[in-house]
Short mmCIF file of C-alpha atoms in Angstrom, two decimals:
data_model
loop_
_atom_site.label_atom_id
_atom_site.label_comp_id
_atom_site.label_asym_id
_atom_site.label_seq_id
_atom_site.Cartn_x
_atom_site.Cartn_y
_atom_site.Cartn_z
CA UNK A 1 15.73 20.94 14.52
CA UNK A 2 14.88 19.11 11.03
CA UNK A 3 16.68 16.78 9.16
CA UNK A 4 18.63 16.48 6.19
CA UNK A 5 16.03 15.16 4.15
CA UNK A 6 13.68 17.22 5.75
CA UNK A 7 15.46 20.49 5.09
CA UNK A 8 15.09 18.98 1.02
CA UNK A 9 11.75 18.59 1.05
CA UNK A 10 10.78 22.07 2.47
CA UNK A 11 13.25 23.47 0.59
CA UNK A 12 11.84 21.68 -3.33
CA UNK A 13 8.44 22.82 -1.77
CA UNK A 14 9.12 26.49 -1.95
CA UNK A 15 10.53 26.29 -4.76
CA UNK A 16 7.67 23.91 -6.43
CA UNK A 17 5.55 27.53 -4.60
CA UNK A 18 7.60 30.27 -5.88
CA UNK A 19 7.01 28.26 -9.39
CA UNK A 20 3.37 28.55 -8.78
CA UNK A 21 3.41 32.06 -8.41
CA UNK A 22 5.78 33.20 -11.29
CA UNK A 23 3.33 30.39 -13.92
CA UNK A 24 0.36 32.88 -12.13
CA UNK A 25 2.17 36.04 -12.54
CA UNK A 26 3.19 35.23 -16.18
CA UNK A 27 -0.78 33.85 -17.08
CA UNK A 28 -1.96 36.67 -15.88
CA UNK A 29 0.55 39.25 -18.63
CA UNK A 30 0.31 36.92 -21.50
CA UNK A 31 -3.47 36.06 -21.34
CA UNK A 32 -4.53 38.33 -18.94
CA UNK A 33 -6.58 38.49 -16.10
CA UNK A 34 -10.49 38.24 -17.57
CA UNK A 35 -9.53 35.51 -19.87
CA UNK A 36 -7.98 32.32 -17.28
CA UNK A 37 -8.98 33.18 -13.71
CA UNK A 38 -8.59 30.57 -10.98
CA UNK A 39 -10.05 32.72 -7.82
CA UNK A 40 -9.75 29.93 -4.95
CA UNK A 41 -6.71 28.75 -5.97
CA UNK A 42 -4.75 32.57 -6.09
CA UNK A 43 -6.60 33.00 -2.49
CA UNK A 44 -5.29 29.57 -1.60
CA UNK A 45 -1.99 29.89 -2.51
CA UNK A 46 -1.53 33.82 -1.36
CA UNK A 47 -2.43 31.95 2.00
CA UNK A 48 -0.07 29.72 2.02
CA UNK A 49 2.92 31.10 0.05
CA UNK A 50 2.70 34.03 2.87
CA UNK A 51 1.61 32.55 6.29
CA UNK A 52 4.04 34.09 8.26
CA UNK A 53 1.41 37.37 7.32
CA UNK A 54 -2.03 34.98 8.41
CA UNK A 55 -4.64 35.67 8.91
CA UNK A 56 -5.67 38.16 6.35
CA UNK A 57 -8.92 40.53 5.94
CA UNK A 58 -10.92 38.94 3.44
CA UNK A 59 -10.56 42.55 1.41
CA UNK A 60 -7.15 42.05 1.02
CA UNK A 61 -7.29 38.54 0.22
CA UNK A 62 -9.70 39.24 -2.25
CA UNK A 63 -7.41 41.62 -3.54
CA UNK A 64 -4.75 38.70 -4.63
CA UNK A 65 -7.66 36.64 -6.49
CA UNK A 66 -8.85 37.59 -10.64
CA UNK A 67 -11.99 37.62 -9.72
CA UNK A 68 -14.34 40.55 -9.21
CA UNK A 69 -13.54 41.33 -5.57
CA UNK A 70 -18.14 40.37 -4.72
CA UNK A 71 -17.01 36.79 -6.45
CA UNK A 72 -14.12 36.04 -4.04
CA UNK A 73 -15.92 36.95 -0.90
CA UNK A 74 -18.08 34.35 -2.23
CA UNK A 75 -15.95 31.65 -2.97
CA UNK A 76 -13.53 32.50 0.30
CA UNK A 77 -17.25 32.10 2.55
CA UNK A 78 -17.79 28.46 0.24
CA UNK A 79 -13.59 27.42 1.20
CA UNK A 80 -15.13 27.91 4.35
CA UNK A 81 -18.08 25.42 4.87
CA UNK A 82 -15.55 23.15 3.18
CA UNK A 83 -13.58 23.85 5.06
CA UNK A 84 -10.85 25.05 4.00
CA UNK A 85 -10.57 28.12 5.37
CA UNK A 86 -11.72 29.75 9.19
CA UNK A 87 -13.03 32.97 9.38
CA UNK A 88 -13.50 35.46 12.65
CA UNK A 89 -14.03 38.41 13.41
CA UNK A 90 -11.41 41.41 14.21
CA UNK A 91 -11.51 41.74 17.37
CA UNK A 92 -9.72 45.16 16.53
CA UNK A 93 -12.21 46.11 14.68
CA UNK A 94 -15.32 43.57 14.88
CA UNK A 95 -15.85 45.08 11.16
CA UNK A 96 -13.45 42.73 10.12
CA UNK A 97 -13.51 39.38 8.78
CA UNK A 98 -9.65 37.48 8.45
CA UNK A 99 -9.34 34.58 7.39
CA UNK A 100 -6.51 32.35 7.67
CA UNK A 101 -5.63 28.56 6.13
CA UNK A 102 -7.43 25.07 8.48
CA UNK A 103 -4.42 22.69 8.81
CA UNK A 104 -5.88 20.32 6.93
CA UNK A 105 -5.52 23.10 4.30
CA UNK A 106 -1.93 23.98 5.70
CA UNK A 107 -1.46 20.27 4.70
CA UNK A 108 -2.99 18.84 1.58
CA UNK A 109 -1.31 22.41 0.19
CA UNK A 110 1.49 20.53 1.55
CA UNK A 111 1.14 17.34 0.35
CA UNK A 112 -0.09 18.61 -3.82
CA UNK A 113 3.70 20.88 -3.56
CA UNK A 114 5.30 17.79 -1.89
CA UNK A 115 3.97 16.16 -5.10
CA UNK A 116 4.56 18.65 -8.38
CA UNK A 117 8.08 17.90 -6.55
CA UNK A 118 7.82 14.31 -7.26
CA UNK A 119 6.15 14.63 -10.90
CA UNK A 120 9.14 17.13 -11.93
CA UNK A 121 11.66 15.05 -10.25
CA UNK A 122 10.59 12.13 -12.16
CA UNK A 123 10.86 14.33 -15.59
CA UNK A 124 12.48 12.22 -18.18
CA UNK A 125 15.15 14.43 -18.60
CA UNK A 126 16.03 14.98 -22.48
CA UNK A 127 19.56 15.49 -24.02
CA UNK A 128 19.16 16.82 -28.12
CA UNK A 129 22.80 14.52 -29.03
CA UNK A 130 24.41 15.19 -32.15
CA UNK A 131 24.14 13.29 -34.89
#
């Protein structure tokens, strides 16, 4: 069972994940997909935010990226070399490659979003007062 502070941390992390997804969509809406891209992070965020739908097919995952399918595939293979993701063949269709986050990457992303929560919590609150 989760304790109170752990529940709060999980809720805060979920809020930051949601915020990151919204920022990604806003960036795409405002500046376009082709100008400012972060395809590796987009795919990691997609896997992390939707862990219940893992593993994902390589083709489905590359659709979450702002890069071309071919470049996204290269990025996924580089992430696999760095052990950020694990690749496997789909047992029901050997042609499909499945992608999932490694436990170490989940921990890394947990820390990343926890640090964002801390950064946001430490922001000074500016109150404008009327003279």
